[in-house]
PDB file of N, CA and C in Angstrom:
ATOM      1  N   MET A   1       0.848  -1.180   0.000  1.00 62.00           N
ATOM      2  CA  MET A   1       0.000   0.000   0.000  1.00 62.00           C
ATOM      3  C   MET A   1       0.889   1.237   0.000  1.00 62.00           C
ATOM      4  N   LYS A   2       0.566   2.198  -0.837  1.00 73.00           N
ATOM      5  CA  LYS A   2       1.366   3.407  -0.961  1.00 73.00           C
ATOM      6  C   LYS A   2       0.698   4.561  -0.211  1.00 73.00           C
ATOM      7  N   PHE A   3       1.423   5.146   0.754  1.00 64.00           N
ATOM      8  CA  PHE A   3       0.940   6.322   1.467  1.00 64.00           C
ATOM      9  C   PHE A   3       1.572   7.564   0.853  1.00 64.00           C
ATOM     10  N   THR A   4       0.840   8.633   0.817  1.00 84.00           N
ATOM     11  CA  THR A   4       1.432   9.897   0.392  1.00 84.00           C
ATOM     12  C   THR A   4       1.443  10.902   1.533  1.00 84.00           C
ATOM     13  N   THR A   5       0.448  10.836   2.398  1.00 93.00           N
ATOM     14  CA  THR A   5       0.362  11.744   3.536  1.00 93.00           C
ATOM     15  C   THR A   5      -0.168  10.984   4.743  1.00 93.00           C
ATOM     16  N   VAL A   6       0.418  11.247   5.909  1.00 93.00           N
ATOM     17  CA  VAL A   6      -0.127  10.721   7.145  1.00 93.00           C
ATOM     18  C   VAL A   6      -0.488  11.912   8.021  1.00 93.00           C
ATOM     19  N   SER A   7      -1.541  11.760   8.804  1.00 96.00           N
ATOM     20  CA  SER A   7      -1.944  12.830   9.703  1.00 96.00           C
ATOM     21  C   SER A   7      -2.274  12.245  11.067  1.00 96.00           C
ATOM     22  N   VAL A   8      -2.052  13.058  12.085  1.00 97.00           N
ATOM     23  CA  VAL A   8      -2.320  12.670  13.453  1.00 97.00           C
ATOM     24  C   VAL A   8      -2.994  13.845  14.141  1.00 97.00           C
ATOM     25  N   SER A   9      -4.027  13.545  14.909  1.00 98.00           N
ATOM     26  CA  SER A   9      -4.675  14.563  15.731  1.00 98.00           C
ATOM     27  C   SER A   9      -4.660  14.085  17.172  1.00 98.00           C
ATOM     28  N   TYR A  10      -4.349  14.998  18.078  1.00 98.00           N
ATOM     29  CA  TYR A  10      -4.328  14.688  19.508  1.00 98.00           C
ATOM     30  C   TYR A  10      -5.026  15.824  20.223  1.00 98.00           C
ATOM     31  N   SER A  11      -5.950  15.469  21.112  1.00 98.00           N
ATOM     32  CA  SER A  11      -6.602  16.496  21.918  1.00 98.00           C
ATOM     33  C   SER A  11      -6.772  15.967  23.334  1.00 98.00           C
ATOM     34  N   ARG A  12      -6.867  16.897  24.256  1.00 97.00           N
ATOM     35  CA  ARG A  12      -7.034  16.530  25.655  1.00 97.00           C
ATOM     36  C   ARG A  12      -7.835  17.616  26.347  1.00 97.00           C
ATOM     37  N   LYS A  13      -8.698  17.188  27.256  1.00 96.00           N
ATOM     38  CA  LYS A  13      -9.487  18.116  28.054  1.00 96.00           C
ATOM     39  C   LYS A  13      -8.995  18.054  29.490  1.00 96.00           C
ATOM     40  N   PHE A  14      -8.716  19.223  30.064  1.00 92.00           N
ATOM     41  CA  PHE A  14      -8.234  19.343  31.432  1.00 92.00           C
ATOM     42  C   PHE A  14      -9.328  19.979  32.289  1.00 92.00           C
ATOM     43  N   ASN A  15      -9.591  19.392  33.435  1.00 89.00           N
ATOM     44  CA  ASN A  15     -10.565  19.936  34.379  1.00 89.00           C
ATOM     45  C   ASN A  15      -9.879  21.014  35.202  1.00 89.00           C
ATOM     46  N   LEU A  16     -10.429  22.233  35.181  1.00 89.00           N
ATOM     47  CA  LEU A  16      -9.863  23.329  35.940  1.00 89.00           C
ATOM     48  C   LEU A  16     -10.625  23.579  37.238  1.00 89.00           C
ATOM     49  N   GLY A  17     -11.647  22.787  37.492  1.00 88.00           N
ATOM     50  CA  GLY A  17     -12.466  22.975  38.684  1.00 88.00           C
ATOM     51  C   GLY A  17     -13.516  24.051  38.460  1.00 88.00           C
ATOM     52  N   ASP A  18     -14.435  24.169  39.403  1.00 87.00           N
ATOM     53  CA  ASP A  18     -15.513  25.168  39.312  1.00 87.00           C
ATOM     54  C   ASP A  18     -16.232  25.134  37.961  1.00 87.00           C
ATOM     55  N   TYR A  19     -16.455  23.939  37.445  1.00 91.00           N
ATOM     56  CA  TYR A  19     -17.183  23.725  36.182  1.00 91.00           C
ATOM     57  C   TYR A  19     -16.474  24.358  34.980  1.00 91.00           C
ATOM     58  N   GLU A  20     -15.169  24.503  35.076  1.00 91.00           N
ATOM     59  CA  GLU A  20     -14.390  25.030  33.972  1.00 91.00           C
ATOM     60  C   GLU A  20     -13.470  23.939  33.445  1.00 91.00           C
ATOM     61  N   SER A  21     -13.207  23.993  32.153  1.00 94.00           N
ATOM     62  CA  SER A  21     -12.260  23.051  31.566  1.00 94.00           C
ATOM     63  C   SER A  21     -11.503  23.739  30.444  1.00 94.00           C
ATOM     64  N   LEU A  22     -10.410  23.132  30.080  1.00 94.00           N
ATOM     65  CA  LEU A  22      -9.578  23.608  28.986  1.00 94.00           C
ATOM     66  C   LEU A  22      -9.385  22.447  28.028  1.00 94.00           C
ATOM     67  N   GLU A  23      -9.761  22.651  26.788  1.00 97.00           N
ATOM     68  CA  GLU A  23      -9.559  21.605  25.781  1.00 97.00           C
ATOM     69  C   GLU A  23      -8.617  22.136  24.725  1.00 97.00           C
ATOM     70  N   LEU A  24      -7.540  21.396  24.512  1.00 97.00           N
ATOM     71  CA  LEU A  24      -6.537  21.774  23.530  1.00 97.00           C
ATOM     72  C   LEU A  24      -6.321  20.627  22.558  1.00 97.00           C
ATOM     73  N   GLY A  25      -5.981  20.964  21.340  1.00 98.00           N
ATOM     74  CA  GLY A  25      -5.725  19.933  20.348  1.00 98.00           C
ATOM     75  C   GLY A  25      -4.654  20.368  19.368  1.00 98.00           C
ATOM     76  N   CYS A  26      -4.095  19.390  18.694  1.00 98.00           N
ATOM     77  CA  CYS A  26      -3.057  19.639  17.699  1.00 98.00           C
ATOM     78  C   CYS A  26      -3.199  18.601  16.592  1.00 98.00           C
ATOM     79  N   SER A  27      -3.104  19.055  15.372  1.00 98.00           N
ATOM     80  CA  SER A  27      -3.117  18.157  14.217  1.00 98.00           C
ATOM     81  C   SER A  27      -1.851  18.380  13.408  1.00 98.00           C
ATOM     82  N   LEU A  28      -1.200  17.298  13.034  1.00 98.00           N
ATOM     83  CA  LEU A  28       0.035  17.370  12.258  1.00 98.00           C
ATOM     84  C   LEU A  28      -0.063  16.453  11.044  1.00 98.00           C
ATOM     85  N   TRP A  29       0.556  16.872   9.955  1.00 97.00           N
ATOM     86  CA  TRP A  29       0.591  16.078   8.732  1.00 97.00           C
ATOM     87  C   TRP A  29       2.026  15.963   8.265  1.00 97.00           C
ATOM     88  N   ALA A  30       2.313  14.875   7.555  1.00 96.00           N
ATOM     89  CA  ALA A  30       3.645  14.688   6.964  1.00 96.00           C
ATOM     90  C   ALA A  30       3.508  13.957   5.636  1.00 96.00           C
ATOM     91  N   GLN A  31       4.345  14.345   4.708  1.00 94.00           N
ATOM     92  CA  GLN A  31       4.432  13.655   3.429  1.00 94.00           C
ATOM     93  C   GLN A  31       5.306  12.427   3.620  1.00 94.00           C
ATOM     94  N   VAL A  32       4.873  11.300   3.106  1.00 93.00           N
ATOM     95  CA  VAL A  32       5.635  10.056   3.206  1.00 93.00           C
ATOM     96  C   VAL A  32       6.007   9.617   1.799  1.00 93.00           C
ATOM     97  N   GLU A  33       7.297   9.441   1.600  1.00 90.00           N
ATOM     98  CA  GLU A  33       7.770   9.002   0.289  1.00 90.00           C
ATOM     99  C   GLU A  33       7.901   7.489   0.268  1.00 90.00           C
ATOM    100  N   ASP A  34       7.964   6.923  -0.913  1.00 88.00           N
ATOM    101  CA  ASP A  34       8.162   5.477  -1.045  1.00 88.00           C
ATOM    102  C   ASP A  34       9.409   5.053  -0.279  1.00 88.00           C
ATOM    103  N   GLY A  35       9.291   3.982   0.457  1.00 88.00           N
ATOM    104  CA  GLY A  35      10.420   3.452   1.199  1.00 88.00           C
ATOM    105  C   GLY A  35      10.540   3.993   2.611  1.00 88.00           C
ATOM    106  N   GLU A  36       9.809   5.051   2.960  1.00 91.00           N
ATOM    107  CA  GLU A  36       9.856   5.585   4.320  1.00 91.00           C
ATOM    108  C   GLU A  36       8.929   4.787   5.229  1.00 91.00           C
ATOM    109  N   ASP A  37       9.224   4.803   6.504  1.00 90.00           N
ATOM    110  CA  ASP A  37       8.460   4.066   7.501  1.00 90.00           C
ATOM    111  C   ASP A  37       7.254   4.896   7.949  1.00 90.00           C
ATOM    112  N   ALA A  38       6.088   4.629   7.373  1.00 88.00           N
ATOM    113  CA  ALA A  38       4.879   5.394   7.692  1.00 88.00           C
ATOM    114  C   ALA A  38       4.477   5.218   9.157  1.00 88.00           C
ATOM    115  N   ASP A  39       4.638   4.009   9.695  1.00 93.00           N
ATOM    116  CA  ASP A  39       4.304   3.786  11.109  1.00 93.00           C
ATOM    117  C   ASP A  39       5.216   4.591  12.021  1.00 93.00           C
ATOM    118  N   GLY A  40       6.476   4.622  11.722  1.00 95.00           N
ATOM    119  CA  GLY A  40       7.433   5.404  12.514  1.00 95.00           C
ATOM    120  C   GLY A  40       7.131   6.892  12.445  1.00 95.00           C
ATOM    121  N   ILE A  41       6.782   7.368  11.271  1.00 95.00           N
ATOM    122  CA  ILE A  41       6.435   8.780  11.095  1.00 95.00           C
ATOM    123  C   ILE A  41       5.164   9.099  11.871  1.00 95.00           C
ATOM    124  N   THR A  42       4.197   8.200  11.834  1.00 95.00           N
ATOM    125  CA  THR A  42       2.947   8.409  12.571  1.00 95.00           C
ATOM    126  C   THR A  42       3.210   8.470  14.071  1.00 95.00           C
ATOM    127  N   LYS A  43       4.038   7.574  14.591  1.00 97.00           N
ATOM    128  CA  LYS A  43       4.376   7.592  16.022  1.00 97.00           C
ATOM    129  C   LYS A  43       5.104   8.875  16.392  1.00 97.00           C
ATOM    130  N   PHE A  44       5.996   9.321  15.533  1.00 97.00           N
ATOM    131  CA  PHE A  44       6.719  10.564  15.781  1.00 97.00           C
ATOM    132  C   PHE A  44       5.757  11.752  15.822  1.00 97.00           C
ATOM    133  N   LEU A  45       4.844  11.814  14.855  1.00 97.00           N
ATOM    134  CA  LEU A  45       3.866  12.906  14.817  1.00 97.00           C
ATOM    135  C   LEU A  45       2.980  12.896  16.059  1.00 97.00           C
ATOM    136  N   TYR A  46       2.590  11.704  16.507  1.00 98.00           N
ATOM    137  CA  TYR A  46       1.760  11.592  17.715  1.00 98.00           C
ATOM    138  C   TYR A  46       2.493  12.179  18.919  1.00 98.00           C
ATOM    139  N   GLN A  47       3.758  11.799  19.086  1.00 98.00           N
ATOM    140  CA  GLN A  47       4.533  12.316  20.214  1.00 98.00           C
ATOM    141  C   GLN A  47       4.708  13.833  20.118  1.00 98.00           C
ATOM    142  N   GLN A  48       4.925  14.338  18.920  1.00 98.00           N
ATOM    143  CA  GLN A  48       5.064  15.782  18.731  1.00 98.00           C
ATOM    144  C   GLN A  48       3.767  16.510  19.071  1.00 98.00           C
ATOM    145  N   ALA A  49       2.633  15.975  18.629  1.00 98.00           N
ATOM    146  CA  ALA A  49       1.334  16.592  18.910  1.00 98.00           C
ATOM    147  C   ALA A  49       1.049  16.568  20.408  1.00 98.00           C
ATOM    148  N   LYS A  50       1.335  15.443  21.055  1.00 97.00           N
ATOM    149  CA  LYS A  50       1.105  15.309  22.492  1.00 97.00           C
ATOM    150  C   LYS A  50       1.971  16.312  23.266  1.00 97.00           C
ATOM    151  N   THR A  51       3.219  16.437  22.884  1.00 97.00           N
ATOM    152  CA  THR A  51       4.124  17.384  23.532  1.00 97.00           C
ATOM    153  C   THR A  51       3.647  18.816  23.326  1.00 97.00           C
ATOM    154  N   SER A  52       3.171  19.139  22.147  1.00 97.00           N
ATOM    155  CA  SER A  52       2.678  20.494  21.860  1.00 97.00           C
ATOM    156  C   SER A  52       1.474  20.843  22.724  1.00 97.00           C
ATOM    157  N   VAL A  53       0.554  19.897  22.874  1.00 97.00           N
ATOM    158  CA  VAL A  53      -0.631  20.129  23.715  1.00 97.00           C
ATOM    159  C   VAL A  53      -0.204  20.320  25.163  1.00 97.00           C
ATOM    160  N   LYS A  54       0.703  19.492  25.625  1.00 95.00           N
ATOM    161  CA  LYS A  54       1.168  19.592  27.015  1.00 95.00           C
ATOM    162  C   LYS A  54       1.843  20.944  27.263  1.00 95.00           C
ATOM    163  N   GLN A  55       2.698  21.371  26.339  1.00 96.00           N
ATOM    164  CA  GLN A  55       3.382  22.649  26.498  1.00 96.00           C
ATOM    165  C   GLN A  55       2.396  23.820  26.487  1.00 96.00           C
ATOM    166  N   ALA A  56       1.385  23.737  25.662  1.00 96.00           N
ATOM    167  CA  ALA A  56       0.387  24.812  25.603  1.00 96.00           C
ATOM    168  C   ALA A  56      -0.462  24.855  26.871  1.00 96.00           C
ATOM    169  N   ALA A  57      -0.691  23.702  27.482  1.00 94.00           N
ATOM    170  CA  ALA A  57      -1.541  23.632  28.671  1.00 94.00           C
ATOM    171  C   ALA A  57      -0.817  24.019  29.954  1.00 94.00           C
ATOM    172  N   MET A  58       0.487  23.845  30.012  1.00 92.00           N
ATOM    173  CA  MET A  58       1.217  24.023  31.266  1.00 92.00           C
ATOM    174  C   MET A  58       1.015  25.372  31.944  1.00 92.00           C
ATOM    175  N   PRO A  59       1.063  26.504  31.254  1.00 93.00           N
ATOM    176  CA  PRO A  59       0.861  27.780  31.954  1.00 93.00           C
ATOM    177  C   PRO A  59      -0.509  27.871  32.636  1.00 93.00           C
ATOM    178  N   VAL A  60      -1.530  27.358  31.991  1.00 91.00           N
ATOM    179  CA  VAL A  60      -2.874  27.398  32.567  1.00 91.00           C
ATOM    180  C   VAL A  60      -2.983  26.427  33.730  1.00 91.00           C
ATOM    181  N   LEU A  61      -2.425  25.225  33.571  1.00 87.00           N
ATOM    182  CA  LEU A  61      -2.497  24.228  34.632  1.00 87.00           C
ATOM    183  C   LEU A  61      -1.710  24.648  35.870  1.00 87.00           C
ATOM    184  N   LYS A  62      -0.573  25.283  35.663  1.00 86.00           N
ATOM    185  CA  LYS A  62       0.221  25.743  36.798  1.00 86.00           C
ATOM    186  C   LYS A  62      -0.488  26.845  37.579  1.00 86.00           C
ATOM    187  N   ALA A  63      -1.378  27.567  36.929  1.00 86.00           N
ATOM    188  CA  ALA A  63      -2.133  28.631  37.593  1.00 86.00           C
ATOM    189  C   ALA A  63      -3.451  28.129  38.180  1.00 86.00           C
ATOM    190  N   SER A  64      -3.808  26.890  37.914  1.00 85.00           N
ATOM    191  CA  SER A  64      -5.081  26.328  38.356  1.00 85.00           C
ATOM    192  C   SER A  64      -4.924  25.681  39.732  1.00 85.00           C
ATOM    193  N   GLU A  65      -5.573  26.244  40.735  1.00 85.00           N
ATOM    194  CA  GLU A  65      -5.534  25.672  42.084  1.00 85.00           C
ATOM    195  C   GLU A  65      -6.056  24.234  42.090  1.00 85.00           C
ATOM    196  N   PHE A  66      -7.101  23.961  41.325  1.00 82.00           N
ATOM    197  CA  PHE A  66      -7.679  22.622  41.265  1.00 82.00           C
ATOM    198  C   PHE A  66      -6.646  21.617  40.798  1.00 82.00           C
ATOM    199  N   GLN A  67      -5.937  21.920  39.710  1.00 81.00           N
ATOM    200  CA  GLN A  67      -4.942  20.997  39.163  1.00 81.00           C
ATOM    201  C   GLN A  67      -3.749  20.850  40.102  1.00 81.00           C
ATOM    202  N   ILE A  68      -3.346  21.925  40.770  1.00 80.00           N
ATOM    203  CA  ILE A  68      -2.236  21.845  41.718  1.00 80.00           C
ATOM    204  C   ILE A  68      -2.602  20.911  42.863  1.00 80.00           C
ATOM    205  N   ASN A  69      -3.788  21.092  43.411  1.00 84.00           N
ATOM    206  CA  ASN A  69      -4.234  20.229  44.511  1.00 84.00           C
ATOM    207  C   ASN A  69      -4.392  18.785  44.060  1.00 84.00           C
ATOM    208  N   LYS A  70      -4.884  18.584  42.845  1.00 80.00           N
ATOM    209  CA  LYS A  70      -5.057  17.234  42.304  1.00 80.00           C
ATOM    210  C   LYS A  70      -3.700  16.539  42.152  1.00 80.00           C
ATOM    211  N   ALA A  71      -2.722  17.257  41.627  1.00 80.00           N
ATOM    212  CA  ALA A  71      -1.388  16.677  41.437  1.00 80.00           C
ATOM    213  C   ALA A  71      -0.744  16.368  42.784  1.00 80.00           C
ATOM    214  N   LYS A  72      -0.901  17.269  43.746  1.00 82.00           N
ATOM    215  CA  LYS A  72      -0.320  17.032  45.075  1.00 82.00           C
ATOM    216  C   LYS A  72      -0.960  15.831  45.746  1.00 82.00           C
ATOM    217  N   SER A  73      -2.284  15.714  45.658  1.00 83.00           N
ATOM    218  CA  SER A  73      -2.961  14.606  46.336  1.00 83.00           C
ATOM    219  C   SER A  73      -2.658  13.263  45.673  1.00 83.00           C
ATOM    220  N   SER A  74      -2.453  13.257  44.375  1.00 78.00           N
ATOM    221  CA  SER A  74      -2.145  11.992  43.706  1.00 78.00           C
ATOM    222  C   SER A  74      -0.708  11.560  43.951  1.00 78.00           C
ATOM    223  N   LYS A  75       0.187  12.488  44.165  1.00 72.00           N
ATOM    224  CA  LYS A  75       1.588  12.170  44.404  1.00 72.00           C
ATOM    225  C   LYS A  75       1.917  12.090  45.889  1.00 72.00           C
ATOM    226  N   LYS A  76       1.056  12.672  46.735  1.00 59.00           N
ATOM    227  CA  LYS A  76       1.281  12.673  48.181  1.00 59.00           C
ATOM    228  C   LYS A  76       2.642  13.274  48.541  1.00 59.00           C
ATOM    229  N   VAL A  77       2.986  14.347  47.826  1.00 51.00           N
ATOM    230  CA  VAL A  77       4.230  15.041  48.107  1.00 51.00           C
ATOM    231  C   VAL A  77       3.954  16.524  48.257  1.00 51.00           C
ATOM    232  N   SER A  78       4.834  17.212  48.932  1.00 49.00           N
ATOM    233  CA  SER A  78       4.731  18.656  49.014  1.00 49.00           C
ATOM    234  C   SER A  78       5.856  19.261  48.188  1.00 49.00           C
ATOM    235  N   GLY A  79       5.711  20.513  47.848  1.00 53.00           N
ATOM    236  CA  GLY A  79       6.742  21.189  47.073  1.00 53.00           C
ATOM    237  C   GLY A  79       6.287  21.459  45.670  1.00 53.00           C
ATOM    238  N   ASP A  80       7.264  21.606  44.792  1.00 55.00           N
ATOM    239  CA  ASP A  80       6.970  21.975  43.404  1.00 55.00           C
ATOM    240  C   ASP A  80       6.293  20.829  42.663  1.00 55.00           C
ATOM    241  N   ILE A  81       5.379  21.193  41.803  1.00 55.00           N
ATOM    242  CA  ILE A  81       4.707  20.238  40.937  1.00 55.00           C
ATOM    243  C   ILE A  81       5.462  20.200  39.615  1.00 55.00           C
ATOM    244  N   ASN A  82       5.742  19.009  39.133  1.00 62.00           N
ATOM    245  CA  ASN A  82       6.449  18.843  37.882  1.00 62.00           C
ATOM    246  C   ASN A  82       5.475  18.660  36.731  1.00 62.00           C
ATOM    247  N   GLU A  83       5.936  18.955  35.531  1.00 59.00           N
ATOM    248  CA  GLU A  83       5.102  18.776  34.344  1.00 59.00           C
ATOM    249  C   GLU A  83       4.668  17.331  34.178  1.00 59.00           C
ATOM    250  N   SER A  84       5.483  16.400  34.640  1.00 61.00           N
ATOM    251  CA  SER A  84       5.143  14.973  34.487  1.00 61.00           C
ATOM    252  C   SER A  84       3.948  14.595  35.346  1.00 61.00           C
ATOM    253  N   ASP A  85       3.571  15.440  36.319  1.00 56.00           N
ATOM    254  CA  ASP A  85       2.422  15.152  37.162  1.00 56.00           C
ATOM    255  C   ASP A  85       1.111  15.304  36.413  1.00 56.00           C
ATOM    256  N   TRP A  86       1.139  15.949  35.231  1.00 56.00           N
ATOM    257  CA  TRP A  86      -0.069  16.104  34.449  1.00 56.00           C
ATOM    258  C   TRP A  86       0.013  15.114  33.333  1.00 56.00           C
TER     259      TRP A  86
END
């Protein structure tokens, strides 16, 4: 089977508390030439889209008391919250 273009879409909804949420998404496309690994390109695009959504969400999540408390309670630690907690 010959692919010419692969596309990936990733979206995520974050609960901000008080009946508020943030939904972010990213769609990426890539041209695939004969002989290239379409599955590998698709996995790469997925990771890139996921990282882009996470980076876009971080400023809002860091300012959200609900998300800070949620991350602290799930980790049972005090101190700074890391991006990996989301």
